[in-house]
C-alpha positions as protocol buffer text, in pm:
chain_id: "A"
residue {
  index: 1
  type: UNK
  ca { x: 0 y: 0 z: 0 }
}
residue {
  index: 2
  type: UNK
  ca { x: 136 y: 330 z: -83 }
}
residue {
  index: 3
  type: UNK
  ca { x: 218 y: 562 z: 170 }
}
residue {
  index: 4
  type: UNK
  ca { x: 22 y: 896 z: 183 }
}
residue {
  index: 5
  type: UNK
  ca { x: 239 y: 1172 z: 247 }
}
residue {
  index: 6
  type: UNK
  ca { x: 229 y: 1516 z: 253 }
}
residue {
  index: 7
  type: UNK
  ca { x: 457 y: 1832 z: 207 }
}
residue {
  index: 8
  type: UNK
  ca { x: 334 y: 2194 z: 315 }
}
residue {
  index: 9
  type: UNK
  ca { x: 511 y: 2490 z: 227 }
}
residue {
  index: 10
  type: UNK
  ca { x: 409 y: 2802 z: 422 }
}
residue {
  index: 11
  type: UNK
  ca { x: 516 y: 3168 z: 477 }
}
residue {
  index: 12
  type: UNK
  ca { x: 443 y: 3484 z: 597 }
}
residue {
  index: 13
  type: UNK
  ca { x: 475 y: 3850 z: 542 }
}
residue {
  index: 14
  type: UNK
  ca { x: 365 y: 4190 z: 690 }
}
residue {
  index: 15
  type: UNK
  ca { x: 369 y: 4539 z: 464 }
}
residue {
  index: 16
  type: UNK
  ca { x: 403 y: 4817 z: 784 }
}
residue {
  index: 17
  type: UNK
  ca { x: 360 y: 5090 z: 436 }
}
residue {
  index: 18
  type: UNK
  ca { x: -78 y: 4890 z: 453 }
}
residue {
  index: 19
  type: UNK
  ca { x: -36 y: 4769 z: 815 }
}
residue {
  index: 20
  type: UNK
  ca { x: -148 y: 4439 z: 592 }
}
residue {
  index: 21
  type: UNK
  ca { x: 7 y: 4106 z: 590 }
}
residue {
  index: 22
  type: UNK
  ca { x: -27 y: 3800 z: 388 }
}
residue {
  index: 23
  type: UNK
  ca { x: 25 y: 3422 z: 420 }
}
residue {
  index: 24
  type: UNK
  ca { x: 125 y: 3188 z: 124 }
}
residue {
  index: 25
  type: UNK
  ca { x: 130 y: 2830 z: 118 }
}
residue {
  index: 26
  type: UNK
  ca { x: 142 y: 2536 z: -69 }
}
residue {
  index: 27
  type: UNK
  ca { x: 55 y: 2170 z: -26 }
}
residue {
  index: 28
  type: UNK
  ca { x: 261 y: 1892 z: -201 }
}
residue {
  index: 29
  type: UNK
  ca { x: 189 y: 1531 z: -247 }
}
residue {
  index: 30
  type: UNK
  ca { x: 478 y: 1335 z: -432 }
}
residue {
  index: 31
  type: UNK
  ca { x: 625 y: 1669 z: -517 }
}
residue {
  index: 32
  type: UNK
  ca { x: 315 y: 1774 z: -702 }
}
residue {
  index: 33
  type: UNK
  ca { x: 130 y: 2072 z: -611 }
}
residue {
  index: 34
  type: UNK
  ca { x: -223 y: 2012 z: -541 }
}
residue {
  index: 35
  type: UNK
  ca { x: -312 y: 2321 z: -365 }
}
residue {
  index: 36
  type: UNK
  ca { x: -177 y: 2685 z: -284 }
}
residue {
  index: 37
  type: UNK
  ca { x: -336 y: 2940 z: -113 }
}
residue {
  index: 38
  type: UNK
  ca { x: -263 y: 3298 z: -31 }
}
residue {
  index: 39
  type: UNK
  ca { x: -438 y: 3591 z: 160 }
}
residue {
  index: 40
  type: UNK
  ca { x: -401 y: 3926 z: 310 }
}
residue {
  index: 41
  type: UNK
  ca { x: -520 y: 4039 z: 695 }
}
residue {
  index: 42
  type: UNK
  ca { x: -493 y: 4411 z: 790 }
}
residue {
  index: 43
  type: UNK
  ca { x: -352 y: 4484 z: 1145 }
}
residue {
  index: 44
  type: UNK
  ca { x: -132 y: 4218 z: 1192 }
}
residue {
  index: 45
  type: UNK
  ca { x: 212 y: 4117 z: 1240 }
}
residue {
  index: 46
  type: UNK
  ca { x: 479 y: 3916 z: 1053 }
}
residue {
  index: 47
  type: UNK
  ca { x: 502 y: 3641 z: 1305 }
}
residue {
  index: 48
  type: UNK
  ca { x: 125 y: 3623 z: 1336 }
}
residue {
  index: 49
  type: UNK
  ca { x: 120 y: 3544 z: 931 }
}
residue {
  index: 50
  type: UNK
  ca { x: 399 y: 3328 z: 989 }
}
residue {
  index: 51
  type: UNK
  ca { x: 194 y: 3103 z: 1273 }
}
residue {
  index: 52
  type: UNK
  ca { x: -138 y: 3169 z: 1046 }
}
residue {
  index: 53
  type: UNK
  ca { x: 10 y: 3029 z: 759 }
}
residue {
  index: 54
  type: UNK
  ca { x: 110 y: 2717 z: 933 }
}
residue {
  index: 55
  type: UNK
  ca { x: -206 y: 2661 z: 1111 }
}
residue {
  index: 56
  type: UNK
  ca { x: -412 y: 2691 z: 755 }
}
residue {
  index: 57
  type: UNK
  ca { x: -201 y: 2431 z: 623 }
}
residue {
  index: 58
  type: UNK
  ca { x: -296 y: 2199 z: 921 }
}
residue {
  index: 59
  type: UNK
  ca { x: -705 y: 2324 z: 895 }
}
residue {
  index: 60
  type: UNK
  ca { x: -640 y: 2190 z: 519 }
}
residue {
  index: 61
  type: UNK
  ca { x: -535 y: 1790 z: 622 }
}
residue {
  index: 62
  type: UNK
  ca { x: -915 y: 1655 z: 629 }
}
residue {
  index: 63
  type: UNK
  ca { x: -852 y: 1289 z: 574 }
}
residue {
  index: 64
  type: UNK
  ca { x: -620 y: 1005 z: 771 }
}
residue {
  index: 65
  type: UNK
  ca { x: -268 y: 1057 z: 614 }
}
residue {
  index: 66
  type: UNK
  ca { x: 59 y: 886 z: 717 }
}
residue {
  index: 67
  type: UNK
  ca { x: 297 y: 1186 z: 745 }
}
residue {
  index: 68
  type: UNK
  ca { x: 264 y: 1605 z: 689 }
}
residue {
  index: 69
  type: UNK
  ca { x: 580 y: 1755 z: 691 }
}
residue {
  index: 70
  type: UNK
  ca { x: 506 y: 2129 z: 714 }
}
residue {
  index: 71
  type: UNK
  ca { x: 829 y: 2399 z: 624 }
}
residue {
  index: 72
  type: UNK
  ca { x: 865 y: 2718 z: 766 }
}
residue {
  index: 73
  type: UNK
  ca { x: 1159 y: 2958 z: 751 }
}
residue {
  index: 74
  type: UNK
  ca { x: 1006 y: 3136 z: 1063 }
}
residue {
  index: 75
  type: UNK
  ca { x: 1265 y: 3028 z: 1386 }
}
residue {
  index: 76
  type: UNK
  ca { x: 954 y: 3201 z: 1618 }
}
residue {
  index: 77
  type: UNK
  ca { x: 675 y: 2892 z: 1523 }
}
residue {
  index: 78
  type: UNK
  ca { x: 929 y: 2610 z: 1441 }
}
residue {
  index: 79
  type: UNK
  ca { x: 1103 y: 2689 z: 1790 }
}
residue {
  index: 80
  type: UNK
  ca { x: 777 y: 2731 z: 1947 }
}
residue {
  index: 81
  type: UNK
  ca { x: 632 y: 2395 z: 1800 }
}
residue {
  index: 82
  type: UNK
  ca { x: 936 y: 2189 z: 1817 }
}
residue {
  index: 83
  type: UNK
  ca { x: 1169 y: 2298 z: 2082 }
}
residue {
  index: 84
  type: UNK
  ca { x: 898 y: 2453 z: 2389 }
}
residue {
  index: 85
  type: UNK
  ca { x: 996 y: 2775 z: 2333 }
}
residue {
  index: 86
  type: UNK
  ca { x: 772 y: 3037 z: 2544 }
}
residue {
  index: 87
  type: UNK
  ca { x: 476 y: 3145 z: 2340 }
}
residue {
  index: 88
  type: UNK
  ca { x: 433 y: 3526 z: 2518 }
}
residue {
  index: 89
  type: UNK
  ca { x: 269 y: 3661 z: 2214 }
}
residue {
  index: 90
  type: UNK
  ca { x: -77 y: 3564 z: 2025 }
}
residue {
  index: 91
  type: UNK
  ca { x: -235 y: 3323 z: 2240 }
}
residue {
  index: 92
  type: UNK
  ca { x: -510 y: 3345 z: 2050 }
}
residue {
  index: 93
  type: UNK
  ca { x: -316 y: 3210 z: 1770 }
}
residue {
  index: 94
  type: UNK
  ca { x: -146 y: 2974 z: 1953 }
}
residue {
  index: 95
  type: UNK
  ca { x: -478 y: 2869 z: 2117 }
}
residue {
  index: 96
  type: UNK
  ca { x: -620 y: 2800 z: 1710 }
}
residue {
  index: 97
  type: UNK
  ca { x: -265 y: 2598 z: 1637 }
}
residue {
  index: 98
  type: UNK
  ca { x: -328 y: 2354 z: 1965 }
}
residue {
  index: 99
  type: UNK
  ca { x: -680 y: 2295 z: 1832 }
}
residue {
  index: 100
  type: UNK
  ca { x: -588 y: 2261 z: 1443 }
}
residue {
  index: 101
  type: UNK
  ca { x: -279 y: 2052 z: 1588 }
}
residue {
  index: 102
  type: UNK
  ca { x: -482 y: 1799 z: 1806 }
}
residue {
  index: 103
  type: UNK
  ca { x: -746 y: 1754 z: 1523 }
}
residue {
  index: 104
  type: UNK
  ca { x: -463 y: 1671 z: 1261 }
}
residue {
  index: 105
  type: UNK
  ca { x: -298 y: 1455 z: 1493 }
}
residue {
  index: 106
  type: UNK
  ca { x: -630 y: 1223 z: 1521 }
}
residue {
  index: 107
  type: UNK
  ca { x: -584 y: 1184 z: 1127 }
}
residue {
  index: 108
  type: UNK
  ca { x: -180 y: 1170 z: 1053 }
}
residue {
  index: 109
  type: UNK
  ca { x: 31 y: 954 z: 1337 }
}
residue {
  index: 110
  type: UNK
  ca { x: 333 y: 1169 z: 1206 }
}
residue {
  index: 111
  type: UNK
  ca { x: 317 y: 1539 z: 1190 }
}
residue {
  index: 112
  type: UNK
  ca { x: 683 y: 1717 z: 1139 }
}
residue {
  index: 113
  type: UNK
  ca { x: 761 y: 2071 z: 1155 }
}
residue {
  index: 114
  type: UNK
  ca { x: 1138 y: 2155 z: 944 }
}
residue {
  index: 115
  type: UNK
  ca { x: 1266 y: 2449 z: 987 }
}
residue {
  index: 116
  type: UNK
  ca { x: 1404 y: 2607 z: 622 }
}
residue {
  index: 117
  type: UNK
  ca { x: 1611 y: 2857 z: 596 }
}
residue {
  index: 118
  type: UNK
  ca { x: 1453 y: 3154 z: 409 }
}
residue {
  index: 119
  type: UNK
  ca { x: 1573 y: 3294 z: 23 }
}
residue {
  index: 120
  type: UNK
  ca { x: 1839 y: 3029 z: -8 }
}
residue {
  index: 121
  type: UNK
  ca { x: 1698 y: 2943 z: -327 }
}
residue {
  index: 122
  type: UNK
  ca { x: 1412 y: 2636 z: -247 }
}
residue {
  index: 123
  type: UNK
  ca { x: 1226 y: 2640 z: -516 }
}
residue {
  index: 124
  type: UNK
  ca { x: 902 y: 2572 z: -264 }
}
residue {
  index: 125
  type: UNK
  ca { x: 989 y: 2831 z: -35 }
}
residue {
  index: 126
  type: UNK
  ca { x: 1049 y: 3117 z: -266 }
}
residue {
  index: 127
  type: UNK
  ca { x: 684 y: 3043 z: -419 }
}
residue {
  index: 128
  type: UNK
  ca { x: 498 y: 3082 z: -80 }
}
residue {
  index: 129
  type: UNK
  ca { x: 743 y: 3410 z: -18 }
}
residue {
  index: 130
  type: UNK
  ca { x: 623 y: 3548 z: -343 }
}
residue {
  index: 131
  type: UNK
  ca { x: 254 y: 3431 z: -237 }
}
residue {
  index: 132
  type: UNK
  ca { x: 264 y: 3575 z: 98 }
}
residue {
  index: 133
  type: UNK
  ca { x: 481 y: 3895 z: 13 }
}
residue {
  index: 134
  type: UNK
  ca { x: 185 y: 3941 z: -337 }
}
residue {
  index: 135
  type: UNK
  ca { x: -64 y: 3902 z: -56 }
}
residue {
  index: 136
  type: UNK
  ca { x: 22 y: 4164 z: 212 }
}
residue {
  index: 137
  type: UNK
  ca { x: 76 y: 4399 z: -83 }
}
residue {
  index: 138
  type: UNK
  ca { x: -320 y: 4380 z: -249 }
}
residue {
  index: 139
  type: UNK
  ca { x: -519 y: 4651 z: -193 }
}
């Protein structure tokens, strides 16, 4: 049986010039794109789009899967998520990732978060940049 497995690409951006930000993301499947999404929020922050960005790409896992490996290049979430550190900001946020995080983990028994580093030239990663960045710029 083949294994079901997932990639998510997300990122986030803020404009201060709109006080708007955007979120970009795209989900993978055998390195195939099968979805991308982007949109723009006014009165934000960067690292809220960041965490936004990563919680849309859990609230889009519907079915049982065998792995979802969602990339960031945000250190804020992936250390948040992965290594306990303190979440002092948007707890409302954080309070939407636990419950998005909990539901997914009923479906997928193996959920990674990678850290990526940002503009070093991933292919996937510079597409959600450009999505998010196109995002927080629309009027």
């Amino acid at each position: 049986m083949k294994t079901k497995s997932y990639q998510v690409y997300t990122d986030g951006a803020y404009s201060s010039l709109r006080d708007q930000g955007g979120v970009g993301l795209v989900v993978l499947k055998d390195n195939e794109k099968i979805l991308s999404f982007s949109h723009n929020y006014k009165h934000t922050t960067n690292n809220q789009m960041e965490l936004l960005a990563i919680i849309i790409a859990l609230a889009t896992i519907k079915k049982p899967i065998d792995e979802l490996i969602i990339y960031s290049d945000s250190m804020y979430c992936v250390g948040c998520i992965t290594k306990n550190w303190k979440r002092k900001k948007n707890p409302k946020l954080w309070k939407e990732f636990d419950k998005q995080y909990l539901r997914v983990s009923s479906l997928c028994p193996n959920i990674i978060f990678q850290h990526i580093k940002g503009h070093n030239g991933d292919t996937w990663n510079n597409y959600v940049d450009k999505l998010a960045n196109k995002a927080s710029q629309l009027l």
